mmCIF file of C-alpha atoms in Angstrom:
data_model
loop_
_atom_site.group_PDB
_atom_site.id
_atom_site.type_symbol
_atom_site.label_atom_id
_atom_site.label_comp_id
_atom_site.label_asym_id
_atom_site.label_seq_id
_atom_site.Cartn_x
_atom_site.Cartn_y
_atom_site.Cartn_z
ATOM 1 C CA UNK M 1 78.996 142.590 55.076
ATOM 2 C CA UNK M 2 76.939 144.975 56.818
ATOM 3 C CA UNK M 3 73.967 144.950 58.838
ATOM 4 C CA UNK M 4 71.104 145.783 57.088
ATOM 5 C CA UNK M 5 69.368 149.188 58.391
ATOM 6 C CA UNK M 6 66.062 150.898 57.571
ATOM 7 C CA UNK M 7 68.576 153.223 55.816
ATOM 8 C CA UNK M 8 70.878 151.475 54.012
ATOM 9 C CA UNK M 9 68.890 148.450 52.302
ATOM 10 C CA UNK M 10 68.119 148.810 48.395
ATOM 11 C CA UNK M 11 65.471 150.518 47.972
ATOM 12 C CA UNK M 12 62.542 149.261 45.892
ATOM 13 C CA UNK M 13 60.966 151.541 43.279
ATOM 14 C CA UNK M 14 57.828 150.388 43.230
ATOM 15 C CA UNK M 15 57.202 150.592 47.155
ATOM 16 C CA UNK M 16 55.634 153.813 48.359
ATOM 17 C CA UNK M 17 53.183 153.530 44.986
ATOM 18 C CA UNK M 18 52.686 150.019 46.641
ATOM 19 C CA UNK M 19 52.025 151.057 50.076
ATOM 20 C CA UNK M 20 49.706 153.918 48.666
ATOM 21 C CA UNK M 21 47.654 151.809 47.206
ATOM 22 C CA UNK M 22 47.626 149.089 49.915
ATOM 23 C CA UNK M 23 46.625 152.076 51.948
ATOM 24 C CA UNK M 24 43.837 152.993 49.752
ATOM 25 C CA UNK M 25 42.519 149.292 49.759
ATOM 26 C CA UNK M 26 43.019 148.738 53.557
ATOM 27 C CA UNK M 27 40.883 152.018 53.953
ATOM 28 C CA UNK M 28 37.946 150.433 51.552
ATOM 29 C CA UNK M 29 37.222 147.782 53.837
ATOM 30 C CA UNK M 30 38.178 149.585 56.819
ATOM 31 C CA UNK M 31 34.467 148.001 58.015
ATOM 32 C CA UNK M 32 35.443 144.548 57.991
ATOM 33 C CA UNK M 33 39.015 144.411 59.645
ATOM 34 C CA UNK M 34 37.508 143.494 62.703
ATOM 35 C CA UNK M 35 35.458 139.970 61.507
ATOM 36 C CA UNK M 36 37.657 137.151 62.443
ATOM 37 C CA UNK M 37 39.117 135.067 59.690
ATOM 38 C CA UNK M 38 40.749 131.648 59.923
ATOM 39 C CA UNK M 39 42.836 133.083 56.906
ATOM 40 C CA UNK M 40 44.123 136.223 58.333
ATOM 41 C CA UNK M 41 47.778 136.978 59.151
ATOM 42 C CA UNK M 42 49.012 136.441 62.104
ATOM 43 C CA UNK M 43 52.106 138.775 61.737
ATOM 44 C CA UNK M 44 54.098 140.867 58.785
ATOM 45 C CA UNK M 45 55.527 138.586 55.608
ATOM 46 C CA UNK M 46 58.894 137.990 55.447
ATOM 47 C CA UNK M 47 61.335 141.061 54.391
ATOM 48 C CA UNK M 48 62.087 139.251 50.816
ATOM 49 C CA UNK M 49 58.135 139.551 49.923
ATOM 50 C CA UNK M 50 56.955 142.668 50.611
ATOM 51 C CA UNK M 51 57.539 143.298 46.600
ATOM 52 C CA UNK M 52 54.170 142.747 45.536
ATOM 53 C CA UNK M 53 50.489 145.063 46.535
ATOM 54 C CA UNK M 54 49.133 141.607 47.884
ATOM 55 C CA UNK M 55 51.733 141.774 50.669
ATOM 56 C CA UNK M 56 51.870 144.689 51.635
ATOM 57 C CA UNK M 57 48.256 144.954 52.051
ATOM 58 C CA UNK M 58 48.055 141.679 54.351
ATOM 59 C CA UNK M 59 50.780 143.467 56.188
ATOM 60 C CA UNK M 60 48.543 146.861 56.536
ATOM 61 C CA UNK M 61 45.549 144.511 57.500
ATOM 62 C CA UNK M 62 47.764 142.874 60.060
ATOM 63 C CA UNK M 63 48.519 146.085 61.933
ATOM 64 C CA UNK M 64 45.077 146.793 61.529
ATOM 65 C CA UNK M 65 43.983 143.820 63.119
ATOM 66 C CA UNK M 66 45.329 144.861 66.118
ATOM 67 C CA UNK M 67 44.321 148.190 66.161
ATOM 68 C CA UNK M 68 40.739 146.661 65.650
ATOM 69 C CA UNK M 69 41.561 144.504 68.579
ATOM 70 C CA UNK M 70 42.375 147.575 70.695
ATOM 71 C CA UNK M 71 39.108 149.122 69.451
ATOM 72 C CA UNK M 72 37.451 146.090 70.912
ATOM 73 C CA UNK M 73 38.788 146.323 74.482
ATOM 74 C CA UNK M 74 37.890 150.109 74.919
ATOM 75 C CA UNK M 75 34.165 149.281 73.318
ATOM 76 C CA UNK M 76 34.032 146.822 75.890
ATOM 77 C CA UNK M 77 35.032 149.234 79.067
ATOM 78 C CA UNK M 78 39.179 149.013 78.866
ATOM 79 C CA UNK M 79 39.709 153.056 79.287
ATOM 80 C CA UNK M 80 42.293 154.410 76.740
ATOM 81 C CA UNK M 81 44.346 155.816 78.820
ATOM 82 C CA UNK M 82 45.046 152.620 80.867
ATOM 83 C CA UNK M 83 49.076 151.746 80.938
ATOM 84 C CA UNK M 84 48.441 148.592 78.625
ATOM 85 C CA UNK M 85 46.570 149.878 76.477
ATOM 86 C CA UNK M 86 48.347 153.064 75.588
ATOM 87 C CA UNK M 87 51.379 150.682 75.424
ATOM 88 C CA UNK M 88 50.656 147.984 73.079
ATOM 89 C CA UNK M 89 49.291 150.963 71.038
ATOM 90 C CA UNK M 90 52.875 152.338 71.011
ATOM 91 C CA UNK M 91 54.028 150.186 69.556
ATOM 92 C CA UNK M 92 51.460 149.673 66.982
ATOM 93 C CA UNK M 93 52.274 153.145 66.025
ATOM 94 C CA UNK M 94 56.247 152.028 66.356
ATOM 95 C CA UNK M 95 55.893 148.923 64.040
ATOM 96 C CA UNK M 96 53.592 150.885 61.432
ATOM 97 C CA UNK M 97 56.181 153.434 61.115
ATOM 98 C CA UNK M 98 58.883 151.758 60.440
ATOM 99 C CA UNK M 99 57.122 149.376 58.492
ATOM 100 C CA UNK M 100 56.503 152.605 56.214
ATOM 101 C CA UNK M 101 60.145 153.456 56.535
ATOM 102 C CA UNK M 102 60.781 150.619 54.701
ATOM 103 C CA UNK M 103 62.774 149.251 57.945
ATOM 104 C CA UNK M 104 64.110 145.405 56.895
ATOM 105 C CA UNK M 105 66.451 144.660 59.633
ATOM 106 C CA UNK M 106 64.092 143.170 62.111
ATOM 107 C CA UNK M 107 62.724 145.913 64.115
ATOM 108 C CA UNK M 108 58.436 145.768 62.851
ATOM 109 C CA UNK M 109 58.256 142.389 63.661
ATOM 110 C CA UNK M 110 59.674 143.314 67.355
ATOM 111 C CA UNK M 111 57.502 146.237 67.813
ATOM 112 C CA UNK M 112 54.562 144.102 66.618
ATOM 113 C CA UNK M 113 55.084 141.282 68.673
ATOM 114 C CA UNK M 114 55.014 143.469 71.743
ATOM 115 C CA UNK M 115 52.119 144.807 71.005
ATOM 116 C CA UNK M 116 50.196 141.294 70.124
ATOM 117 C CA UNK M 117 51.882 140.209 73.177
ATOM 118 C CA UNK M 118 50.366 142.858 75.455
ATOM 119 C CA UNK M 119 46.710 143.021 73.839
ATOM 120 C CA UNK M 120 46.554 139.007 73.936
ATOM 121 C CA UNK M 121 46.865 139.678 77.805
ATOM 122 C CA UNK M 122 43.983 142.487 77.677
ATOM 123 C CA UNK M 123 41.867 140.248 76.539
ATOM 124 C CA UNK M 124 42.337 137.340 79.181
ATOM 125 C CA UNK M 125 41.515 139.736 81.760
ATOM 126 C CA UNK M 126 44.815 140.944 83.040
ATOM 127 C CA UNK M 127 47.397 143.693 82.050
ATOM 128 C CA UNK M 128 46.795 146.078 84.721
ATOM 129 C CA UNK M 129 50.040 146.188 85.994
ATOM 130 C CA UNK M 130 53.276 147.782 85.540
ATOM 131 C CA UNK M 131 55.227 145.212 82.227
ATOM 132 C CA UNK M 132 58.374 145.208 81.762
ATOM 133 C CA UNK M 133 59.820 147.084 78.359
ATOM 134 C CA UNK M 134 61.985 144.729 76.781
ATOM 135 C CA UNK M 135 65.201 146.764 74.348
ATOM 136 C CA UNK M 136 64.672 144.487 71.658
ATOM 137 C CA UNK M 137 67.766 142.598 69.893
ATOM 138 C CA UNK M 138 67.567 145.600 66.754
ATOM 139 C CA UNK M 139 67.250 148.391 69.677
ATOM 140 C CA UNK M 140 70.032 149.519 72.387
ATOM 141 C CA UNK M 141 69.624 151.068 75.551
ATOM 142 C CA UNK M 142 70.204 154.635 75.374
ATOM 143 C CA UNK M 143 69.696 157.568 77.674
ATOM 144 C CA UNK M 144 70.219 155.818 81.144
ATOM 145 C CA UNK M 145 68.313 159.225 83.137
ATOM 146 C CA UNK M 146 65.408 158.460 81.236
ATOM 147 C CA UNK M 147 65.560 154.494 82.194
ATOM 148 C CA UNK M 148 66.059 155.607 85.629
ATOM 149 C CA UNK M 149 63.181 158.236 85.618
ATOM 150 C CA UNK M 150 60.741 155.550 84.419
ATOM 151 C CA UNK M 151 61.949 153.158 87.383
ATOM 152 C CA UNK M 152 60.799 155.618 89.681
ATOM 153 C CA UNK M 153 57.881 156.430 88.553
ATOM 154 C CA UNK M 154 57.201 152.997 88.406
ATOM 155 C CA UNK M 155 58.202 152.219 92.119
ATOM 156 C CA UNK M 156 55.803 155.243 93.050
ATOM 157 C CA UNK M 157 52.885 153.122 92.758
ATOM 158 C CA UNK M 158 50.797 150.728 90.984
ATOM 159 C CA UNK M 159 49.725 151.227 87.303
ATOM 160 C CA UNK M 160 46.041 150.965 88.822
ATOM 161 C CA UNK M 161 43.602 151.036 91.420
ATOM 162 C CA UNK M 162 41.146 147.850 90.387
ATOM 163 C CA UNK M 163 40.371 149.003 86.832
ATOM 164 C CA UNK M 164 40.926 153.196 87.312
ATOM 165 C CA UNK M 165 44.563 154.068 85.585
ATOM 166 C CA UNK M 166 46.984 155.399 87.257
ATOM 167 C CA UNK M 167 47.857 159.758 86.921
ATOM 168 C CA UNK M 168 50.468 159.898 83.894
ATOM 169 C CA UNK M 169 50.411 155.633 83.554
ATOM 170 C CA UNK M 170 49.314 156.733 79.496
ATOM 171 C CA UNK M 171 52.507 158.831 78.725
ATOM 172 C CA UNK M 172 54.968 156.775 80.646
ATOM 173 C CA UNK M 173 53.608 154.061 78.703
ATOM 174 C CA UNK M 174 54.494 156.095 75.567
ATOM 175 C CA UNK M 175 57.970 157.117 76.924
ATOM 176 C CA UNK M 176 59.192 153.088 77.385
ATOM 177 C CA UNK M 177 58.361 152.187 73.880
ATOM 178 C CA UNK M 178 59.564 155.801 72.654
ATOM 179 C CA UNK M 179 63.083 154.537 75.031
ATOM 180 C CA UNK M 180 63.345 151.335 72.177
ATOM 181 C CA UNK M 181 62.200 153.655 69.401
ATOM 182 C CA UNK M 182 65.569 155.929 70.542
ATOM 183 C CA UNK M 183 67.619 152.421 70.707
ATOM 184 C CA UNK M 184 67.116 151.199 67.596
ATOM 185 C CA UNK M 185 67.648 154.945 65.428
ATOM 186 C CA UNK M 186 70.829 155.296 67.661
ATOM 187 C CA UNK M 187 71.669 151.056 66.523
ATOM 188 C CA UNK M 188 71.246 151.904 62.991
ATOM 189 C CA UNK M 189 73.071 155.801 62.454
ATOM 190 C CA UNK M 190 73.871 156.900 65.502
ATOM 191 C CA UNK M 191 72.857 159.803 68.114
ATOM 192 C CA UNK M 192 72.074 162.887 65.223
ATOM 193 C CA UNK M 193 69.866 160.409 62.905
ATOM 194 C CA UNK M 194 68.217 159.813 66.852
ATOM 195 C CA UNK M 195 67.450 163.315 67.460
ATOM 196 C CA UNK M 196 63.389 163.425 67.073
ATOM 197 C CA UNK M 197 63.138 160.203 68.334
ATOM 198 C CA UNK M 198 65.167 161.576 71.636
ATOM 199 C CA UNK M 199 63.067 164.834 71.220
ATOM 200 C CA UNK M 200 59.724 162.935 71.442
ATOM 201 C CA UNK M 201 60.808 160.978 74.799
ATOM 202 C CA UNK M 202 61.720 163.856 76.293
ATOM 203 C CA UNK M 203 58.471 165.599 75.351
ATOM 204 C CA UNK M 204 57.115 162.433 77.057
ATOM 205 C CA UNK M 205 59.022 163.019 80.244
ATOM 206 C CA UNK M 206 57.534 166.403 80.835
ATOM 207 C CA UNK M 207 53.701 165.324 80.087
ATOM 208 C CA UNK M 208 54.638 163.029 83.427
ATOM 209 C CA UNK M 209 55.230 165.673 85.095
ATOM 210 C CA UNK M 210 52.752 167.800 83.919
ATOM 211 C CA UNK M 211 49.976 165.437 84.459
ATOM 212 C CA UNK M 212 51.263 164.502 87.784
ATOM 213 C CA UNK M 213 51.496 168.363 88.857
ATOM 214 C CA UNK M 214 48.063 168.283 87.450
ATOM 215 C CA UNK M 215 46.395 165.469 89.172
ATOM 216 C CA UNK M 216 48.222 166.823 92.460
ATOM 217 C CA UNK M 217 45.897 170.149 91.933
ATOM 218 C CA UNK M 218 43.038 167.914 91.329
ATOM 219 C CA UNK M 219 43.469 166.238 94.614
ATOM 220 C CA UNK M 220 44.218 168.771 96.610
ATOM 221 C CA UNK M 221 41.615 170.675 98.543
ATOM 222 C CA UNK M 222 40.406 174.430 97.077
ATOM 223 C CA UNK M 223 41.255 177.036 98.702
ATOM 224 C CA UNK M 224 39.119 179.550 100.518
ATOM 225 C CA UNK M 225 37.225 181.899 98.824
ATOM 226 C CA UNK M 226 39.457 185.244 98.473
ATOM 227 C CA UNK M 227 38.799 187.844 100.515
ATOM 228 C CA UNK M 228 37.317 190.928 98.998
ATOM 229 C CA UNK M 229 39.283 193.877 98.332
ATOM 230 C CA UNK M 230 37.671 196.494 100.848
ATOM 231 C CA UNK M 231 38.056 193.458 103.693
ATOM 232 C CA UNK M 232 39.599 194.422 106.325
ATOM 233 C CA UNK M 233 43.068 192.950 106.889
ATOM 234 C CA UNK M 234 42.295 191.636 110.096
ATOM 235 C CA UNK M 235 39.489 189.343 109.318
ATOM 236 C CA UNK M 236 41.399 188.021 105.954
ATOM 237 C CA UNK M 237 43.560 184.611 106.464
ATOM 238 C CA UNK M 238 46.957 184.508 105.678
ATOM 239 C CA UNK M 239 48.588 184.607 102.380
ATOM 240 C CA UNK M 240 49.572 181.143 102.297
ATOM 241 C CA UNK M 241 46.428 179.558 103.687
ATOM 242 C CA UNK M 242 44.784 181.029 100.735
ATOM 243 C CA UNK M 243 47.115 179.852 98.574
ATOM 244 C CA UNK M 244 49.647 176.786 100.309
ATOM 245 C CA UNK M 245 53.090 177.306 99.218
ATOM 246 C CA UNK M 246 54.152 173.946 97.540
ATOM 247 C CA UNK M 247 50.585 173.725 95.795
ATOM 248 C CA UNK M 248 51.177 172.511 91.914
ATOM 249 C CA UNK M 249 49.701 174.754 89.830
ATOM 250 C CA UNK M 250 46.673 173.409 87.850
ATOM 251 C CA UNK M 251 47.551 173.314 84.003
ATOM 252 C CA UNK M 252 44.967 172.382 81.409
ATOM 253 C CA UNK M 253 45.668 171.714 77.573
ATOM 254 C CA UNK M 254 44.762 173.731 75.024
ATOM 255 C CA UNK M 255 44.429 171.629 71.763
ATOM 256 C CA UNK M 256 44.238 168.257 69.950
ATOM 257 C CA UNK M 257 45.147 166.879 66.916
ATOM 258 C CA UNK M 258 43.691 164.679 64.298
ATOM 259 C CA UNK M 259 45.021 162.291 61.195
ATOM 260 C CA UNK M 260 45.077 163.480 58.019
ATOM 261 C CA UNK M 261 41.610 163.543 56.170
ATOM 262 C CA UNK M 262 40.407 162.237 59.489
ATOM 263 C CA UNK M 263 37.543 163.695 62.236
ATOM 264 C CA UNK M 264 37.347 160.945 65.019
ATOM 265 C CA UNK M 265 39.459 161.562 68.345
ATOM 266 C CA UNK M 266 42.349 159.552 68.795
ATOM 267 C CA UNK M 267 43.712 157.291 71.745
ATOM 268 C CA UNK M 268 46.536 159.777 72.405
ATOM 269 C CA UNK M 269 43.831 162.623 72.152
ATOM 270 C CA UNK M 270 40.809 161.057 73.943
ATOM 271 C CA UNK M 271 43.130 161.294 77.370
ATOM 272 C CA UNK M 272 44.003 164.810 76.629
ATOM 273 C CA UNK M 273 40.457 165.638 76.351
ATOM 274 C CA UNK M 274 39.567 163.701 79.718
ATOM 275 C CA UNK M 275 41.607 165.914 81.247
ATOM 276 C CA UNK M 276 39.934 169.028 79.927
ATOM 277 C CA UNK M 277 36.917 167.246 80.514
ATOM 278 C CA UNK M 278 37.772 166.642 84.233
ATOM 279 C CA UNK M 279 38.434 170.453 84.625
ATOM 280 C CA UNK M 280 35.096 171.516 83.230
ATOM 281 C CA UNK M 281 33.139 169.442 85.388
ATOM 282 C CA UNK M 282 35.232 170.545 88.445
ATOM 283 C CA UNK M 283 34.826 174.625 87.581
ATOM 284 C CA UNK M 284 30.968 174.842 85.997
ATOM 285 C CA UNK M 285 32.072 178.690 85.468
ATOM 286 C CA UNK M 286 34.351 177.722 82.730
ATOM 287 C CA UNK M 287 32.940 177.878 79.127
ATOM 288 C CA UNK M 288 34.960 176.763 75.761
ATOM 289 C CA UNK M 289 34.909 177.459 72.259
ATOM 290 C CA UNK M 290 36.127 174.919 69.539
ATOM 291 C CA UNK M 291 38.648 176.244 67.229
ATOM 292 C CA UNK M 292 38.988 174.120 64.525
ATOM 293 C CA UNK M 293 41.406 173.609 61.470
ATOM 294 C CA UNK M 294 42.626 171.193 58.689
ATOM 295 C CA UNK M 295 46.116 171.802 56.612
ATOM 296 C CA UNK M 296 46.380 173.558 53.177
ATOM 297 C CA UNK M 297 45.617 169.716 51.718
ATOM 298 C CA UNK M 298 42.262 169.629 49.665
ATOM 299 C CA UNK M 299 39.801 172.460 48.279
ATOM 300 C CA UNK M 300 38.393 175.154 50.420
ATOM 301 C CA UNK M 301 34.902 174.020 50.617
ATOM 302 C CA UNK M 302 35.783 170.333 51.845
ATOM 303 C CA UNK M 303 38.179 171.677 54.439
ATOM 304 C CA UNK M 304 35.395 173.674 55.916
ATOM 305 C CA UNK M 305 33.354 170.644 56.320
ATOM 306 C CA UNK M 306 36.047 168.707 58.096
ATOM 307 C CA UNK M 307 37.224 171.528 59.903
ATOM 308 C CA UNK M 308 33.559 171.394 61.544
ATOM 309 C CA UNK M 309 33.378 167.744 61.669
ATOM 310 C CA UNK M 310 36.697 167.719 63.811
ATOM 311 C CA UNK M 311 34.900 170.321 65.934
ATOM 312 C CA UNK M 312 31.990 168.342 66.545
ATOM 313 C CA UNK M 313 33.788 165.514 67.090
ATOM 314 C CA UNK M 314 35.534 167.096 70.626
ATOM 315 C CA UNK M 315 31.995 168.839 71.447
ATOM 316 C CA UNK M 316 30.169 165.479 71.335
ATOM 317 C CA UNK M 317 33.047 163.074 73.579
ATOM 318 C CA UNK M 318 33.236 166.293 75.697
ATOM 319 C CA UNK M 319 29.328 165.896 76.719
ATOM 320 C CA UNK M 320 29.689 162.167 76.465
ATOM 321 C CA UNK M 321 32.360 163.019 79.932
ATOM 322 C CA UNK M 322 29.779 165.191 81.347
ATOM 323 C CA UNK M 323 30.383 168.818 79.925
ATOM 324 C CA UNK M 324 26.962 170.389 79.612
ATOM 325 C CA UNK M 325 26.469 170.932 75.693
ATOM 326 C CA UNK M 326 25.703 174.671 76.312
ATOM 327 C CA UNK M 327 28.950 175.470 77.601
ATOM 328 C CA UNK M 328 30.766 174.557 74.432
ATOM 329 C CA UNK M 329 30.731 176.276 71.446
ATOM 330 C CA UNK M 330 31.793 175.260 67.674
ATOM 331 C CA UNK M 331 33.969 177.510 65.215
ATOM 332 C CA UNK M 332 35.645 175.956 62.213
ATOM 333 C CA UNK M 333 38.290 177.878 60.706
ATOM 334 C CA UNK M 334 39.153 175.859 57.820
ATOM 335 C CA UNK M 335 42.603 175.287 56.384
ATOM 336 C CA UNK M 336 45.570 177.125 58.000
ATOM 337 C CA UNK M 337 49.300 176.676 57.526
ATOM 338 C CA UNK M 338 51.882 176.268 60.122
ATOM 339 C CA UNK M 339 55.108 178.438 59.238
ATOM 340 C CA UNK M 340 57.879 176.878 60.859
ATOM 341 C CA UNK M 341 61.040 176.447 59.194
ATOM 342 C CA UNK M 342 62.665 174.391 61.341
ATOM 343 C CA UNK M 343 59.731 171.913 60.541
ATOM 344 C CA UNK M 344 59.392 169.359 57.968
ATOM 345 C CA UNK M 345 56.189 169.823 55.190
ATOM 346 C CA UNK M 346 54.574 166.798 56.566
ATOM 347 C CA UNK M 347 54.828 168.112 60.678
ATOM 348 C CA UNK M 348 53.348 171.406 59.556
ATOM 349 C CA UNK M 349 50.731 169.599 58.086
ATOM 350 C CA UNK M 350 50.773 167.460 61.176
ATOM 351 C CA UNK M 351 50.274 170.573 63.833
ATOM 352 C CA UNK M 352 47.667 172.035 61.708
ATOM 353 C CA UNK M 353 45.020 169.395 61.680
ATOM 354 C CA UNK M 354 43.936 170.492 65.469
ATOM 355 C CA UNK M 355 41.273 171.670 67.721
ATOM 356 C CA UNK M 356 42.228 174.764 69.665
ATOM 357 C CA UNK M 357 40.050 175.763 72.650
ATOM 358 C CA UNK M 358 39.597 179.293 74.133
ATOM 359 C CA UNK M 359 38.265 179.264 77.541
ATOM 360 C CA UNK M 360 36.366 181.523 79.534
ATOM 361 C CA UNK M 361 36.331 181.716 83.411
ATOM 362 C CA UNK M 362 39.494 180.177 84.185
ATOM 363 C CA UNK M 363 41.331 181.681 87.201
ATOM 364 C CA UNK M 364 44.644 180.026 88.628
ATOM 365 C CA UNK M 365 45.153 177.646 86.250
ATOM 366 C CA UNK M 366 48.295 177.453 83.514
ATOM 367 C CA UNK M 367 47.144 176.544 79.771
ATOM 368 C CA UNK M 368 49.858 175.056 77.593
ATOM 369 C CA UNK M 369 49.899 173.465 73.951
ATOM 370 C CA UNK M 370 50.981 170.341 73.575
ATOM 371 C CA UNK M 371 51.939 167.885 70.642
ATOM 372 C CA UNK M 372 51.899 164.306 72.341
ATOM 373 C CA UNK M 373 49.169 163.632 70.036
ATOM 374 C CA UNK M 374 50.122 164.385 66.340
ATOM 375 C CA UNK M 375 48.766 162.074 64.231
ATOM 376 C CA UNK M 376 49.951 160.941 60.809
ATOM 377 C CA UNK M 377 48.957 160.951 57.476
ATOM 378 C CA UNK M 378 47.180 157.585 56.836
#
């Protein structure tokens, strides 16, 4: 007999109609997820009874429960970008995935039970410390650089100074759960089936570097103003105590992304825009303008009204950080498509859903895109 996989179980007709409509209902009373009740799950239903819409949706409202729990933490001062928090989100976002996926071997109620694990320790008070990433008994430890890359990071420093979160303690978060994600694709069909799991860590590894680079430039001193072209050579400094060889170069992101059908800023996306916020207040000669789109989904008219809502959206936690309100600036452009491919209908739809920005006044900093913050489409 063989082990059962996300892949090779029997497959239940009725389920993604089921899940849709759990969806639907779970979205209805989105309100109330976060009033305790005595009678509310405390975990997923067993494999053998997610058959029926009643399940399914106490299984939806369980995951929602502890998002709603995260949402209580941050509303009460925990930063979203703190290690913990950005981990038991993880693997939220793990468990609800392969919960989707249909996944009956094991690996939700793992995932799930990290996460309640981790939040449950948020809320006494504690959790701002490096934890420990367990490779669950349906996962396998894969990719041994990438273990060993997290280690040192790790042994770098703490996770936190008092409350303040570490540089990059987010997205190493997200690379130790993504590590189990990798395990358990690899357990169930091997390396290929593991390939945008393994892509996604590694896109993980290099926003650690990134943001350390990046919080290295923020640290380090300015340099002296430049000396004017008709200065004469004498009285100008040296090249490299202008600019100090072995000074990271300052990047800044260029974009965010946003659930389907959705306009309010994401975890993942609310430390991206931190970062831009950072800049802004550092340089008060840089300006921005708001780019915003939706995908080809829904008419014309209502994608120009969420377009702008997703614009607004950044604008408004942008001044909330300290970005005066006049030096941003709003554009939505409605739906566009993303022609890629190599890309699967839903990703496209997945990269479109963004805020680009355009900036004026930057000098000697690197932009780049990024995509550790594509949401999905619930």
């Amino acid at each position: 007999m063989t082990r059962p996989t996300s892949r090779t179980v029997q497959r239940l007709p009725q389920w993604r109609a089921a899940l849709a409509l759990a969806a639907i209902m779970l979205t209805a009373c989105a309100q109330t997820i976060e009033v305790e009740d005595p009678k509310a799950p405390t975990g997923v239903a067993p494999v053998k009874t997610r058959i029926s819409d009643q399940v399914i949706a106490g299984d939806l409202g369980y995951i929602q429960s502890l998002r709603g729990r995260l949402k209580k933490l941050n509303d009460a001062g925990r930063p979203l970008d703190e290690y913990s928090m950005c981990k038991a989100q993880a693997w939220v976002d793990f468990g609800y995935s392969e919960y989707t996926d249909n996944d009956r071997a094991g690996i939700v109620e793992e995932a799930l039970a990290e996460a309640n694990t981790l939040i449950t320790i948020m809320e006494g008070g504690g959790g701002y410390e490096w934890s420990d990433t367990p490779v669950t008994p349906h996962s396998q430890r894969v990719r041994e650089d990438l273990w060993t890359f997290i280690a040192d990071k790790k042994a770098a420093g703490p996770a936190s100074t008092g409350t303040k979160p570490a540089c990059a303690a987010c997205a190493l978060a997200k690379l130790e759960v993504q590590m189990v994600w990798i395990g358990n694709e690899y357990r169930d069909l091997g390396w290929r089936h593991a390939d945008s799991e393994i892509r996604a860590a590694e896109r993980y590894r290099k926003a650690v570097d990134d943001e350390l680079a990046s919080c290295a430039a923020f640290e380090t001193p300015p340099p002296p103003a430049r000396c004017p072209p008709v200065a004469a050579e004498k009285q100008c400094p040296a090249v490299n105590e202008i600019l100090p060889v072995g000074r990271a170069p300052l990047r800044v992101p260029i974009n965010v992304h946003f659930a389907f059908d959705r306009s309010s800023i994401a975890n993942e996306s609310a430390a991206i825009l931190s970062r831009i916020a950072e800049l802004m207040r550092l340089h008060p000669e840089i300006t921005a303008t708001l780019i915003a789109t939706t995908d080809t989904r829904g008419t014309t008219e209502y994608n120009a009204g969420l377009s702008m809502r997703r614009g607004s959206s950044v604008r408004v936690y942008l001044i909330s950080a300290g970005v005066e309100a006049q030096r941003l600036k709003v554009e939505a452009a409605g739906e566009v498509s993303v022609d890629d491919p190599g890309l699967k209908r839903i990703d496209a739809f997945a990269r479109a859903r963004r805020v680009d920005f355009t900036f004026e006044g930057l000098r000697d900093i690197e932009t780049e895109r990024q995509l550790l913050d594509l949401q999905p489409d619930y």
